[in-house]
Every structure is written in structure tokens, then in C-alpha cells.
Short mmCIF file of C-alpha atoms in Angstrom, two decimals:
data_model
loop_
_atom_site.label_atom_id
_atom_site.label_comp_id
_atom_site.label_asym_id
_atom_site.label_seq_id
_atom_site.Cartn_x
_atom_site.Cartn_y
_atom_site.Cartn_z
CA UNK A 1 95.69 101.51 69.81
CA UNK A 2 99.40 101.75 70.49
CA UNK A 3 100.84 98.85 72.42
CA UNK A 4 102.86 100.35 75.26
CA UNK A 5 102.98 104.12 74.76
CA UNK A 6 104.43 106.24 77.55
CA UNK A 7 101.60 106.62 80.02
CA UNK A 8 102.05 106.82 83.77
CA UNK A 9 100.07 104.23 85.73
CA UNK A 10 98.82 104.52 89.34
CA UNK A 11 101.00 102.13 91.34
CA UNK A 12 98.26 101.54 93.94
CA UNK A 13 96.49 99.27 91.44
CA UNK A 14 99.16 96.68 92.27
CA UNK A 15 98.73 96.84 96.05
CA UNK A 16 95.95 94.23 96.54
CA UNK A 17 97.86 91.56 94.58
CA UNK A 18 101.14 92.42 96.29
CA UNK A 19 99.50 92.15 99.71
CA UNK A 20 98.13 88.72 98.83
CA UNK A 21 101.53 87.63 97.48
CA UNK A 22 103.26 88.67 100.70
CA UNK A 23 101.12 86.15 102.60
CA UNK A 24 102.32 83.40 100.24
CA UNK A 25 105.74 82.79 98.74
CA UNK A 26 106.15 86.32 97.43
CA UNK A 27 108.13 87.06 94.29
CA UNK A 28 111.56 85.79 95.27
CA UNK A 29 113.13 83.14 93.09
CA UNK A 30 111.27 84.16 89.94
CA UNK A 31 113.73 84.69 87.05
CA UNK A 32 111.66 87.49 85.48
CA UNK A 33 111.85 89.60 88.67
CA UNK A 34 115.12 91.36 89.51
CA UNK A 35 116.29 92.44 92.94
CA UNK A 36 115.50 96.04 91.98
CA UNK A 37 111.98 94.98 90.91
CA UNK A 38 111.38 93.35 94.29
CA UNK A 39 112.57 96.46 96.15
CA UNK A 40 110.22 98.68 94.12
CA UNK A 41 107.27 96.34 94.54
CA UNK A 42 107.84 96.09 98.30
CA UNK A 43 107.77 99.90 98.42
CA UNK A 44 104.46 99.93 96.53
CA UNK A 45 103.01 97.32 98.91
CA UNK A 46 103.92 99.59 101.85
CA UNK A 47 101.81 102.36 100.32
CA UNK A 48 104.56 104.39 98.66
CA UNK A 49 103.37 106.04 95.45
CA UNK A 50 105.87 105.23 92.70
CA UNK A 51 105.74 106.51 89.14
CA UNK A 52 105.43 103.55 86.77
CA UNK A 53 105.39 103.80 83.00
CA UNK A 54 102.83 101.56 81.35
CA UNK A 55 105.37 99.03 80.02
CA UNK A 56 106.80 98.52 83.50
CA UNK A 57 103.38 98.42 85.14
CA UNK A 58 102.11 95.82 82.65
CA UNK A 59 105.14 93.62 83.35
CA UNK A 60 104.62 93.85 87.12
CA UNK A 61 100.88 93.21 86.81
CA UNK A 62 101.59 90.16 84.64
CA UNK A 63 104.14 88.79 87.12
CA UNK A 64 101.76 89.31 90.05
CA UNK A 65 98.79 87.56 88.42
CA UNK A 66 100.87 84.60 87.24
CA UNK A 67 102.60 84.31 90.61
CA UNK A 68 99.27 84.20 92.42
CA UNK A 69 98.00 81.53 90.03
CA UNK A 70 101.12 79.43 90.45
CA UNK A 71 101.09 79.74 94.23
CA UNK A 72 97.74 77.92 94.31
CA UNK A 73 98.15 75.70 91.26
CA UNK A 74 101.58 74.13 90.86
CA UNK A 75 100.65 72.21 87.71
CA UNK A 76 100.37 75.51 85.81
CA UNK A 77 102.88 75.51 82.99
CA UNK A 78 105.76 77.94 82.53
CA UNK A 79 105.23 81.62 81.87
CA UNK A 80 106.16 81.09 78.22
CA UNK A 81 103.48 78.44 77.78
CA UNK A 82 100.95 80.54 79.68
CA UNK A 83 101.66 83.37 77.22
CA UNK A 84 101.02 80.99 74.32
CA UNK A 85 97.74 79.93 75.93
CA UNK A 86 96.73 83.60 76.28
CA UNK A 87 97.52 84.24 72.62
CA UNK A 88 95.55 81.14 71.60
CA UNK A 89 92.57 82.24 73.68
CA UNK A 90 92.47 85.72 72.17
CA UNK A 91 92.94 84.35 68.65
CA UNK A 92 90.02 81.98 69.27
CA UNK A 93 87.59 84.45 70.82
CA UNK A 94 88.22 87.21 68.25
CA UNK A 95 86.51 85.02 65.62
CA UNK A 96 83.11 85.59 67.28
CA UNK A 97 80.42 87.49 65.39
CA UNK A 98 78.60 88.96 68.40
CA UNK A 99 79.32 89.52 72.06
CA UNK A 100 77.00 86.63 72.91
CA UNK A 101 79.10 84.38 70.66
CA UNK A 102 82.27 85.67 72.33
CA UNK A 103 80.96 84.77 75.79
CA UNK A 104 80.19 81.25 74.56
CA UNK A 105 83.62 80.89 72.94
CA UNK A 106 85.28 81.95 76.22
CA UNK A 107 83.34 79.21 77.99
CA UNK A 108 84.15 76.62 75.31
CA UNK A 109 87.87 77.44 75.37
CA UNK A 110 88.09 77.04 79.15
CA UNK A 111 86.05 73.83 79.03
CA UNK A 112 88.64 72.39 76.61
CA UNK A 113 91.43 73.22 79.08
CA UNK A 114 89.67 71.15 81.79
CA UNK A 115 91.74 71.36 85.01
CA UNK A 116 93.99 74.02 83.44
CA UNK A 117 91.09 76.39 82.80
CA UNK A 118 88.43 78.38 84.63
CA UNK A 119 84.72 77.60 84.97
CA UNK A 120 82.63 80.09 83.00
CA UNK A 121 78.85 80.37 82.73
CA UNK A 122 76.62 82.92 81.03
CA UNK A 123 72.94 83.72 81.30
CA UNK A 124 70.26 86.37 81.24
CA UNK A 125 67.40 87.45 83.47
CA UNK A 126 65.06 90.09 82.13
CA UNK A 127 67.17 93.04 80.98
CA UNK A 128 70.33 91.79 82.68
CA UNK A 129 73.05 89.50 81.34
CA UNK A 130 75.61 87.66 83.44
CA UNK A 131 79.17 86.54 82.76
CA UNK A 132 79.96 84.23 85.68
CA UNK A 133 83.49 83.20 86.58
CA UNK A 134 84.95 80.60 88.95
CA UNK A 135 88.74 80.19 88.96
CA UNK A 136 88.34 76.52 89.83
CA UNK A 137 89.43 73.96 88.79
CA UNK A 138 92.67 75.71 87.78
CA UNK A 139 93.09 77.69 91.01
CA UNK A 140 91.81 75.93 94.10
CA UNK A 141 91.84 78.85 96.56
CA UNK A 142 91.93 82.11 94.65
CA UNK A 143 92.75 85.30 96.54
CA UNK A 144 90.35 88.28 96.25
CA UNK A 145 92.90 90.23 94.21
CA UNK A 146 93.35 87.42 91.67
CA UNK A 147 89.57 87.07 91.34
CA UNK A 148 89.28 90.82 90.71
CA UNK A 149 92.16 90.83 88.22
CA UNK A 150 90.66 87.91 86.28
CA UNK A 151 87.22 89.52 86.18
CA UNK A 152 88.78 92.77 84.94
CA UNK A 153 90.60 90.77 82.27
CA UNK A 154 87.30 89.47 80.91
CA UNK A 155 85.70 92.92 81.15
CA UNK A 156 88.57 94.31 79.05
CA UNK A 157 88.31 91.48 76.53
CA UNK A 158 84.54 91.74 76.04
CA UNK A 159 84.70 95.53 75.80
CA UNK A 160 87.67 95.49 73.44
CA UNK A 161 86.04 93.00 71.07
CA UNK A 162 83.09 95.30 70.40
CA UNK A 163 85.10 98.55 70.67
CA UNK A 164 82.61 99.75 73.28
CA UNK A 165 82.57 99.33 77.07
CA UNK A 166 80.11 96.89 78.55
CA UNK A 167 77.10 98.68 80.03
CA UNK A 168 77.81 97.33 83.48
CA UNK A 169 75.11 97.24 86.12
CA UNK A 170 77.16 95.73 88.95
CA UNK A 171 80.13 93.53 89.80
CA UNK A 172 79.56 90.61 92.19
CA UNK A 173 82.48 88.88 93.92
CA UNK A 174 82.27 85.59 95.81
CA UNK A 175 85.02 86.58 98.22
CA UNK A 176 85.52 88.86 101.23
CA UNK A 177 86.33 92.51 100.68
CA UNK A 178 90.05 93.26 101.09
CA UNK A 179 91.05 96.09 103.38
CA UNK A 180 90.40 99.30 101.48
CA UNK A 181 88.72 97.48 98.59
CA UNK A 182 90.37 97.05 95.20
CA UNK A 183 91.19 100.38 93.47
CA UNK A 184 91.14 98.71 90.04
CA UNK A 185 87.45 97.89 90.41
CA UNK A 186 86.53 101.49 91.24
CA UNK A 187 87.47 102.44 87.68
CA UNK A 188 84.44 100.49 86.43
CA UNK A 189 82.13 103.07 87.97
CA UNK A 190 79.53 100.61 89.30
CA UNK A 191 78.66 99.10 92.67
CA UNK A 192 80.91 96.22 93.72
CA UNK A 193 79.26 93.57 95.92
CA UNK A 194 81.42 91.23 98.01
CA UNK A 195 80.41 87.98 99.77
CA UNK A 196 78.13 87.09 96.85
CA UNK A 197 77.32 83.46 95.89
CA UNK A 198 78.80 83.94 92.40
CA UNK A 199 81.57 86.06 90.90
CA UNK A 200 80.19 87.77 87.82
CA UNK A 201 79.87 90.80 85.59
CA UNK A 202 76.28 92.02 85.46
CA UNK A 203 75.50 94.09 82.36
CA UNK A 204 72.70 95.22 80.07
CA UNK A 205 71.43 92.20 78.12
CA UNK A 206 71.12 94.29 74.96
CA UNK A 207 74.95 94.29 74.81
CA UNK A 208 74.90 90.62 73.79
CA UNK A 209 73.75 91.58 70.28
CA UNK A 210 76.70 93.89 69.70
CA UNK A 211 78.85 93.00 66.69
CA UNK A 212 82.50 92.08 67.26
CA UNK A 213 84.56 94.86 65.66
CA UNK A 214 88.05 93.39 66.11
CA UNK A 215 90.06 90.94 64.03
CA UNK A 216 93.31 89.00 64.34
CA UNK A 217 95.35 91.91 63.00
CA UNK A 218 94.17 94.07 65.92
CA UNK A 219 95.83 91.69 68.37
CA UNK A 220 99.35 92.46 67.11
CA UNK A 221 101.27 94.27 69.84
CA UNK A 222 98.22 94.57 72.08
CA UNK A 223 97.94 91.18 73.82
CA UNK A 224 99.81 92.12 77.01
CA UNK A 225 98.05 95.47 77.12
CA UNK A 226 94.61 93.86 76.94
CA UNK A 227 95.49 91.21 79.51
CA UNK A 228 97.52 93.15 82.07
CA UNK A 229 96.49 96.81 81.97
CA UNK A 230 93.30 97.06 84.08
CA UNK A 231 92.69 100.54 82.69
CA UNK A 232 93.14 99.67 79.02
CA UNK A 233 89.48 100.20 78.20
CA UNK A 234 88.39 102.30 81.14
CA UNK A 235 90.86 105.08 80.34
CA UNK A 236 89.00 108.01 78.88
CA UNK A 237 85.67 106.17 79.01
CA UNK A 238 85.26 105.85 82.74
CA UNK A 239 82.60 108.07 84.35
CA UNK A 240 84.11 111.22 85.79
CA UNK A 241 82.92 110.29 89.28
CA UNK A 242 84.83 106.98 89.09
CA UNK A 243 87.96 108.75 87.81
CA UNK A 244 87.80 111.29 90.64
CA UNK A 245 87.16 108.53 93.19
CA UNK A 246 90.13 106.48 91.95
CA UNK A 247 92.44 109.51 91.96
CA UNK A 248 91.40 110.60 95.45
CA UNK A 249 91.96 107.06 96.74
CA UNK A 250 95.50 107.14 95.34
CA UNK A 251 96.08 110.56 96.89
CA UNK A 252 95.00 109.05 100.21
CA UNK A 253 98.18 106.94 100.17
CA UNK A 254 100.29 110.07 100.30
CA UNK A 255 101.02 112.08 103.42
CA UNK A 256 99.20 115.13 102.05
CA UNK A 257 95.75 116.63 102.34
CA UNK A 258 93.07 115.25 100.05
CA UNK A 259 92.76 117.75 97.17
CA UNK A 260 89.83 120.10 96.75
CA UNK A 261 87.70 120.50 93.62
CA UNK A 262 90.09 123.07 92.14
CA UNK A 263 92.96 120.60 92.53
CA UNK A 264 90.88 117.90 90.84
CA UNK A 265 90.08 120.18 87.91
CA UNK A 266 93.79 120.93 87.46
CA UNK A 267 94.66 117.22 87.67
CA UNK A 268 92.16 116.27 84.93
CA UNK A 269 93.08 119.35 82.89
CA UNK A 270 89.54 120.73 82.74
CA UNK A 271 87.85 123.81 84.14
CA UNK A 272 86.15 123.73 87.51
CA UNK A 273 82.79 124.39 85.86
CA UNK A 274 83.32 121.45 83.47
CA UNK A 275 84.18 119.15 86.37
CA UNK A 276 81.05 120.22 88.25
CA UNK A 277 78.87 119.82 85.15
CA UNK A 278 80.14 116.32 84.39
CA UNK A 279 79.59 115.21 87.97
CA UNK A 280 76.08 116.71 87.97
CA UNK A 281 75.33 114.70 84.82
CA UNK A 282 76.23 111.59 86.85
CA UNK A 283 73.92 112.76 89.66
CA UNK A 284 76.70 113.51 92.12
CA UNK A 285 79.15 116.23 93.13
CA UNK A 286 82.82 116.55 94.04
CA UNK A 287 81.98 116.89 97.72
CA UNK A 288 79.86 113.73 97.63
CA UNK A 289 82.61 111.72 95.92
CA UNK A 290 85.23 113.10 98.29
CA UNK A 291 83.08 112.19 101.30
CA UNK A 292 82.85 108.58 100.03
CA UNK A 293 86.65 108.43 99.76
CA UNK A 294 87.13 110.08 103.15
CA UNK A 295 84.87 107.49 104.75
CA UNK A 296 86.65 104.53 103.13
CA UNK A 297 90.13 105.89 103.83
CA UNK A 298 89.16 106.64 107.43
CA UNK A 299 88.11 103.02 107.92
CA UNK A 300 91.41 101.78 106.46
CA UNK A 301 93.54 104.11 108.58
CA UNK A 302 91.64 103.27 111.75
CA UNK A 303 91.94 99.52 111.09
CA UNK A 304 95.69 99.82 110.53
CA UNK A 305 96.00 101.56 113.90
CA UNK A 306 99.31 103.30 113.14
CA UNK A 307 98.05 106.89 112.91
CA UNK A 308 96.60 109.09 115.63
CA UNK A 309 93.26 110.85 115.24
CA UNK A 310 94.90 114.24 114.61
CA UNK A 311 96.96 112.87 111.71
CA UNK A 312 94.00 110.97 110.22
CA UNK A 313 91.86 114.11 110.35
CA UNK A 314 94.66 116.13 108.71
CA UNK A 315 95.24 113.62 105.90
CA UNK A 316 91.55 113.44 105.12
CA UNK A 317 91.29 117.21 104.86
CA UNK A 318 89.29 117.99 108.01
CA UNK A 319 89.89 121.23 109.89
CA UNK A 320 90.31 119.40 113.20
CA UNK A 321 89.59 116.16 115.03
CA UNK A 322 86.18 117.40 116.16
CA UNK A 323 84.92 117.87 112.58
CA UNK A 324 86.34 114.46 111.62
CA UNK A 325 84.60 112.86 114.60
CA UNK A 326 81.26 114.43 113.65
CA UNK A 327 81.59 113.23 110.05
CA UNK A 328 82.55 109.69 111.10
CA UNK A 329 79.56 109.43 113.45
CA UNK A 330 77.32 110.58 110.60
CA UNK A 331 78.81 107.87 108.32
CA UNK A 332 78.82 104.96 110.76
CA UNK A 333 76.82 105.86 113.84
CA UNK A 334 79.83 105.32 116.14
CA UNK A 335 82.92 107.22 117.23
CA UNK A 336 86.19 106.65 115.32
CA UNK A 337 87.77 105.39 118.56
CA UNK A 338 85.00 102.79 118.91
CA UNK A 339 85.52 101.66 115.32
CA UNK A 340 89.26 101.23 115.97
CA UNK A 341 88.63 99.24 119.15
CA UNK A 342 86.13 96.98 117.36
CA UNK A 343 88.62 96.40 114.56
CA UNK A 344 91.39 95.49 117.03
CA UNK A 345 89.11 93.02 118.82
CA UNK A 346 88.14 91.43 115.52
CA UNK A 347 91.83 91.02 114.58
CA UNK A 348 92.59 89.29 117.86
CA UNK A 349 89.82 86.77 117.25
CA UNK A 350 91.17 85.85 113.80
#
């Protein structure tokens, strides 16, 4: 695996963390962030789609996660020491023989860190295994985006160790759902549950017996990639439906119509028949995936309250407002105007 080859990354994966940072102390005053970096990241947070090469994206993702940690935990050491801790953790966990051993080593390492580490627990129930994560005691009040980023980090680690993606069943998050969800989590291709008692990866228990395939030499040049590229293991292995869903969500940030199936086939460089076949194998279709994205994007646009119904209908690819209204009633049981009014009332109460 090359360390930072030229690959373009979807900038919207940074938006949830940037939004959470804007409510705190932001990124100003951090020596690793230039004035130009801040301008670009502010543009991303406003929904502008910016082309980011992987090296640049990984640096931004690293800065965002560390900044969120430090905003809630001022005793966290410098970035240089945090990097050393990351290297030590990966060097420690790569010595495991099986995935079950690796989960235990992750827990042991964090236990040794005490107040500078996370709380990790593992367990099984029937055919399901659980990797449970609590950012306390290190981070007292973790934001939803930092919780998601940390969970993705452990998903990447556990998948990378065995050179095979975890057979995920679900992702549970003990936090409220951010507006529009977290696009990084959609790449996992499983249901994401918010407001759960515990934050955890739920996966097939048979995965615990998998042999660790990696060694110390495999870490060289790959540490930042494993830690700060949320797509490092999902790329090329993600179900087609999840890839289409993630791409359509990103397209929804642009002032253009949501693409049709032919546009999706061109984007993924496959034939239309291949796209349809792969989606059928996952028991869905392009229209079904697009409808899911339309529904989610409609909710986000209505909550924001900056676009009129005509523009929302146009961006989502509906012929007119009437067809959009019919679809929204089918999804939610209420008119889009009612949904917007309810959202505005809820904001006023906050």
C-alpha cells in the first residue's frame, strides 16, 4: 500500500468536524495551520466542494481530530508527542496473533494511558462481537464528529491488521445525529444508530479468529494514512450502494441536479448494466439509493431554511415542486413546509 499516492478525496468528509470546531475555538493559532489552510477549510465548512489530494486531506483530517481532542482536554500533549503515542500504539497492536488479541491489546494500551487514553471494552453475544469505545477519560465531552472519527480509526486498524474488512453488522453511537449525518460513516455500508447507550462497532463474531497479517515493516510510511484517511480500507471494498450513496451526498452539496444512473455509471467507470447488477446483488437499485439521498438532503435543506421549495426540488432532481411535495409526504407523512416550520420551532426552543 503506497503511503500518500495522488488520490482525490471528497472534501465533505471534513465538514462534520469543521462544524464542531467552529462552535469551539476553531483552528486559529495552531502553528501547523496556515492562513491559506484556514481559508480553504472555512470554504469546505460552508459546503463548497474543493478538490483535495490525499496528502493534503490527511493533514487536514489530522489537524481537525487533534484540535477537537485538545479543545476538550487541555492536558493532551503536543502534536509531536501525540504522533509518538500513535506510533507506539500501532507498534504494540501489530504484535497480536488474532483479531481477538488485537482488540484486547487496544484495551490494554489505553488502560495503561489512564487519563490520557480512551475506555475500550469488547464482548460477544451469540454471533455478534462488539468493540465498545468511550472517549472518556481523555476527552470529557466529545463531539459527534470526533466520536465518529475515532470509531472509524479503530475500524481501519482492525481491518488493516487482518487485511480484510470487518464484517460489520451495525455502528452504534452514543451521541445525537449531526445535521445531515456523517458522510464518512456512510462508506461503511451498514446502518448507523444514534442516541444509543454505547458507542461501538458491531460485527460478525467469527471475525475474532482471523489471523493478523501485518507486521512492523508494514507500518512504514502508512501510519498517517491508517489513522487519518477514513477511506483507507473502505476504498474499493465498500459495497456499491454505499459508494453511490456517498457520492450522491457529496453531489448534493453542489448547485447542480443529482445525477441519474447513467451519470453514476460514468463516475464509477463501469457500464450501466454492471452498476445495475451490482446494486441488485446488494438487494437495492439506483433509484432506491437516490431516493434515500433525496430524502436526507431534503431534510437538511429544509432545516437550513435558506432555499425556497422550487430550488430544493430542482437540486434534488424533481421535475417540479408538486412532485417533490408528493415524494416528501410519502417519506415523512407531512408537507415539506410543515417540516420546515417544525424545525424552526425546535431551533427556537434550543
